[in-house]
XYZ file of C-alpha atoms in Angstrom:
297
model
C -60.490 73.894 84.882
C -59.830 71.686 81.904
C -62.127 72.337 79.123
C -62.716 68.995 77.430
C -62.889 68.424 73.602
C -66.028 66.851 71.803
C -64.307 63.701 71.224
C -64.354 62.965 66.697
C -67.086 60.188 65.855
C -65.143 57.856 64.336
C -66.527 56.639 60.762
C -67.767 52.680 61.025
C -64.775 50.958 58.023
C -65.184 47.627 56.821
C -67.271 44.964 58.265
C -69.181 47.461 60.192
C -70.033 49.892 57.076
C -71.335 47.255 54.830
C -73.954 45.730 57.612
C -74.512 49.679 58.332
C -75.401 50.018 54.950
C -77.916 46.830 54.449
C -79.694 48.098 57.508
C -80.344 51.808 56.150
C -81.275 49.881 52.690
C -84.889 47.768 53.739
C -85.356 46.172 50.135
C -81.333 44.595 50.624
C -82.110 43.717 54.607
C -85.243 42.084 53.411
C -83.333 40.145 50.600
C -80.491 39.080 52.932
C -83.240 37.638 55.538
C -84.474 35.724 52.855
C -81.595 34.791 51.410
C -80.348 32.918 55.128
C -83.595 31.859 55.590
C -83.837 30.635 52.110
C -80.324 28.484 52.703
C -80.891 27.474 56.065
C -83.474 26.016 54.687
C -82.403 24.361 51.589
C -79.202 22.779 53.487
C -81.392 21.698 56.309
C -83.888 20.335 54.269
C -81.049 18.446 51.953
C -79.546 16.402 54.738
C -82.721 14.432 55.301
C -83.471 12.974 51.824
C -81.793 10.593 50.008
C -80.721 11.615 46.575
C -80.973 8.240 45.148
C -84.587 7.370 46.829
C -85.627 10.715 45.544
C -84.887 10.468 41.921
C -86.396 6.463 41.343
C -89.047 6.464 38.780
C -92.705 5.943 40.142
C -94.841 5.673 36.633
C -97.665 5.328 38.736
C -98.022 8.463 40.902
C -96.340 10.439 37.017
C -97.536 14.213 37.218
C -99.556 13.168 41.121
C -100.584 17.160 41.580
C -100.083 18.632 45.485
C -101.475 17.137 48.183
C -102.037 13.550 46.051
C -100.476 10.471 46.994
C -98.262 12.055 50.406
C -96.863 14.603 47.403
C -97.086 18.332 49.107
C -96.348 20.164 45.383
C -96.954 16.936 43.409
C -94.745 14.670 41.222
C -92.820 15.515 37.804
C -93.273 13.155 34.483
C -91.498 10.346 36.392
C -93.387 10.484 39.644
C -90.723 11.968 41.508
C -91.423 14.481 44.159
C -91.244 18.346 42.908
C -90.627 19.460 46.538
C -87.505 17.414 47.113
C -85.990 18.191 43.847
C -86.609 21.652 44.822
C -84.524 21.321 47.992
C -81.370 19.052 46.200
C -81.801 21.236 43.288
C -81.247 24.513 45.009
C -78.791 23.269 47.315
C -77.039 22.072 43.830
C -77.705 25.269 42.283
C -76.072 27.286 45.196
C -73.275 24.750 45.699
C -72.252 25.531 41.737
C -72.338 29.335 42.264
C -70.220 29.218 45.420
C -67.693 26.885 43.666
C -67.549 28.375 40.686
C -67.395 32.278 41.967
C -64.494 31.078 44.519
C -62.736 29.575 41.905
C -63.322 31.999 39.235
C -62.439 35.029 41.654
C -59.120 33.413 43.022
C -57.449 32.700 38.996
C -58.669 35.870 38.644
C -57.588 38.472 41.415
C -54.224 36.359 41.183
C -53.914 37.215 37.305
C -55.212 40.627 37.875
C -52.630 41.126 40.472
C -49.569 40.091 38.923
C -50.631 41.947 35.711
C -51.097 45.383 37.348
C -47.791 44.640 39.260
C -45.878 43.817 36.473
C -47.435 45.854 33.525
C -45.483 46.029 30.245
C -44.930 42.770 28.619
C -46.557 40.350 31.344
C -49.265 42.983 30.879
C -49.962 42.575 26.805
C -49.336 38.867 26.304
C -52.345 37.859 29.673
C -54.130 40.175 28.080
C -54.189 39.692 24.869
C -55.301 35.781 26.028
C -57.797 37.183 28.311
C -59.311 39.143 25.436
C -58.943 35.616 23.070
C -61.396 34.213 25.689
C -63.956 37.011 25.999
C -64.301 37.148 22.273
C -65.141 33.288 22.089
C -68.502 31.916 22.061
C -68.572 30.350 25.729
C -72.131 28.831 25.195
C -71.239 26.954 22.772
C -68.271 25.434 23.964
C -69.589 24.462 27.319
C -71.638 22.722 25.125
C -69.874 21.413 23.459
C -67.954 20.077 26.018
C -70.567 18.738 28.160
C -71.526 16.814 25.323
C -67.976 14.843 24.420
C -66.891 14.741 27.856
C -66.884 10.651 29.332
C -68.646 10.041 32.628
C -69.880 14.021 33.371
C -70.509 14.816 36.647
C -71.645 17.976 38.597
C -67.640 18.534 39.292
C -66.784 18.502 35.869
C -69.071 21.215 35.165
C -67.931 23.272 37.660
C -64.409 22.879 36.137
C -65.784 23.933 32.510
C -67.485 26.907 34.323
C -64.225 28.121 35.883
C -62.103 27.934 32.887
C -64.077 30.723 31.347
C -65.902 33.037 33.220
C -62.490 34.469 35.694
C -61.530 36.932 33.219
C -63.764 39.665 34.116
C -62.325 39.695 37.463
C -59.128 39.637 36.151
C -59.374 42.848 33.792
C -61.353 45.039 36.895
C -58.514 43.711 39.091
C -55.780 44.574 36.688
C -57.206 48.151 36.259
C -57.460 48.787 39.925
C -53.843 46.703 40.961
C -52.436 49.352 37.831
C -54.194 52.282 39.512
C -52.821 51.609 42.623
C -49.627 50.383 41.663
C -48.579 54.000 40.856
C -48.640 54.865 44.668
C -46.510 56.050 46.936
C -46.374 53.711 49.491
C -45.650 51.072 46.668
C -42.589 53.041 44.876
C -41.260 53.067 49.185
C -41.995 48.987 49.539
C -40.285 48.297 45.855
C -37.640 50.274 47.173
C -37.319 48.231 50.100
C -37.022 45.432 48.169
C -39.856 44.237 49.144
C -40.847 40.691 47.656
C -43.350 41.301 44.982
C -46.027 38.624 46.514
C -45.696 40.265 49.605
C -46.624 44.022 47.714
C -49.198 41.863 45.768
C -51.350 39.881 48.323
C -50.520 42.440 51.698
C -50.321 45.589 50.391
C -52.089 46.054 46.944
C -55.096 43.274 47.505
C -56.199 44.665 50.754
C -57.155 48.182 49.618
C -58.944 46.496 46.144
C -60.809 44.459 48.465
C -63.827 46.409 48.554
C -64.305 45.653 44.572
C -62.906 42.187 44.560
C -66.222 41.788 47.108
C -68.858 43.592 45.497
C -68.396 41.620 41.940
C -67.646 38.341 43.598
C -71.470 39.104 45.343
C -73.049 39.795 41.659
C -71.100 36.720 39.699
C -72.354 34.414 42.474
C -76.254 35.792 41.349
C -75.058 35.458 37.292
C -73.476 31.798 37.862
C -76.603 30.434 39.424
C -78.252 32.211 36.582
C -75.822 30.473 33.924
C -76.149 27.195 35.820
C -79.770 26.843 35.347
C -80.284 28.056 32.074
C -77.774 25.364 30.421
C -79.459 22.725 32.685
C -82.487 23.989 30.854
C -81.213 23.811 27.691
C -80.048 20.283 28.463
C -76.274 20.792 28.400
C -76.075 21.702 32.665
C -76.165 19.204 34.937
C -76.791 15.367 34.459
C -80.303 14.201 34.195
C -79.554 12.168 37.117
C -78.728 14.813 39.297
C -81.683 17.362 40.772
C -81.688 20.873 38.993
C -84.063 23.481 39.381
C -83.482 23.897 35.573
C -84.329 20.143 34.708
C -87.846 21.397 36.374
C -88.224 24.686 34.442
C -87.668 22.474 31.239
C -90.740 20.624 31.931
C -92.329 24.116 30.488
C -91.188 23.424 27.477
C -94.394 20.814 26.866
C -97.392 22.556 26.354
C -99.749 20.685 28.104
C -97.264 21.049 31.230
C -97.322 24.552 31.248
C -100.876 25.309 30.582
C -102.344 22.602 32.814
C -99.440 21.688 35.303
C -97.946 24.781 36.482
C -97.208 22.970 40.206
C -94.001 21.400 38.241
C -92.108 24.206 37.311
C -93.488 27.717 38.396
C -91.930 27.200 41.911
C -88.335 26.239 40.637
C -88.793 29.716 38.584
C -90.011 31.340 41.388
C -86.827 30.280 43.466
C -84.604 31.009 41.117
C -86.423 34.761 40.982
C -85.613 34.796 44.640
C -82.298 33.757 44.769
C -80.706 35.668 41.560
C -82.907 39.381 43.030
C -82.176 38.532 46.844
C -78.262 38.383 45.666
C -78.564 41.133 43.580
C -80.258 43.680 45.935
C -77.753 42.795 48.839
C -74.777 42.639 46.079
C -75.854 46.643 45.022
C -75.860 47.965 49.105
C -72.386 46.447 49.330
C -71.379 48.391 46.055
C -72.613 51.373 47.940
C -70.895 50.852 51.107
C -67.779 50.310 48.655
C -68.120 54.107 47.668
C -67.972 56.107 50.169
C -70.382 59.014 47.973
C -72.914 56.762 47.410
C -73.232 55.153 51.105
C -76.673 56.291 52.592
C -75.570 55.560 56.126
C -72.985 57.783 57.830
């Protein structure tokens, strides 16, 4: 008679460990329902109003508070519905923090890759230029920019986003492609002869994965955050185009935000919601990058 073996419970890896995790973690499952809902909604919501229509100047339904004149959360200064600028402007907001991480995280796990492969003098010269544009003051020059640039569009400043914020990315890419360029199983594949892409984007990238998602979750929550606060500064988005931040600048008048807080307490509140939703979801995916700090099994 055959005895048989408890057959080894296989740890849950990748895909599996990070959902694991968000389930064990209520405040992060919470956020991430949401955060769907939240999108659903806002993309939904986006394909059935006209931009143009929305943002035509109605002087005679200016500041209409909710539930006047058809308005569900009234009108801004131009008589413009809040709730549909609400929709394009979050639907903006997101598409600029999508872009703009994607972009930002490809230049940068590229450079960080080829830098930790290559080390030595490829190693101090991108550095020594990624460390020129960390020391600069990028505020300032994406205002700057915004302001001399002909015919600015939403595009354009996702461009001037993307220029500057990838080298974070790059540097924790660098350190962990350096780390794990000292391996064994890289020394065999160099030895090979393997092609150095092929080491780069098959062998290296794929167990600095983990990272790469984890900060690409957390920039996505900062760039929406950058987004809106130079929109409310004035040097974001066009004033033609629908911004959450062109609402929150409406607090900037004092009779708006003592006696009109229907125009831009919601865009802050949904802002609130977005950045913390990303956030919370952003630190159980840091957990289920580390296996010590996981809180499901």
């Amino acid at each position: 008679m055959e005895i048989q073996q408890p057959k080894k419970q296989e740890k849950p890896m990748g895909f599996r460990v990070i959902v694991n995790e968000v389930v064990q973690d209520k405040i992060a499952l919470t956020s991430f329902i949401i955060l769907v809902a939240l999108i659903l909604g806002v993309v939904i919501g986006s394909l059935t109003i006209d931009t143009k229509e929305l943002m035509k100047v109605d002087i005679f339904n200016s500041y209409a508070r909710p539930g006047q004149e058809g308005y569900i959360l009234g009108a801004d200064k131009g008589g413009r519905d809040i709730l549909g600028q609400l929709i394009i402007g979050a639907k903006n907001s997101l598409t600029i923090g999508f872009l703009v991480t994607l972009i930002t995280t490809a230049v940068g796990v590229t450079v960080g890759l080829i830098i930790g492969y290559y080390g030595g003098v490829v190693d101090n010269i991108i550095m020594r230029i990624i460390d020129f544009l960390q020391v600069l003051p990028i505020t300032m020059i994406i205002i700057v920019l915004v302001v001399i640039i002909p015919q600015y569009t939403m595009w354009k400043f996702v461009l001037i986003m993307s220029i500057f914020y990838w080298t974070g990315i790059a540097r924790l890419v660098r350190s962990k492609s350096l780390s794990e360029g000292r391996k064994d199983y890289i020394s065999a594949s160099k030895t090979m002869g393997t092609h150095p892409l092929k080491i780069m984007f098959t062998e290296i990238l794929p167990n600095i994965s983990s990272i790469i998602i984890v900060d690409a979750t957390l920039s996505l929550a900062a760039n929406i955050g950058i987004e809106t606060g130079l929109t409310f500064l004035g040097f974001g988005l066009p004033t033609s185009t629908p911004s959450l931040g062109t609402l929150i600048s409406y607090a900037n008048d004092p009779e708006v935000i003592a006696d009109k807080l229907y125009i831009w307490v919601p865009a802050v509140i949904l802002v609130l919601v977005f950045t913390l939703s990303i956030n919370y979801v952003g630190q159980a995916i840091r957990r289920a990058s580390d296996a010590k700090q996981r809180r499901a099994s």
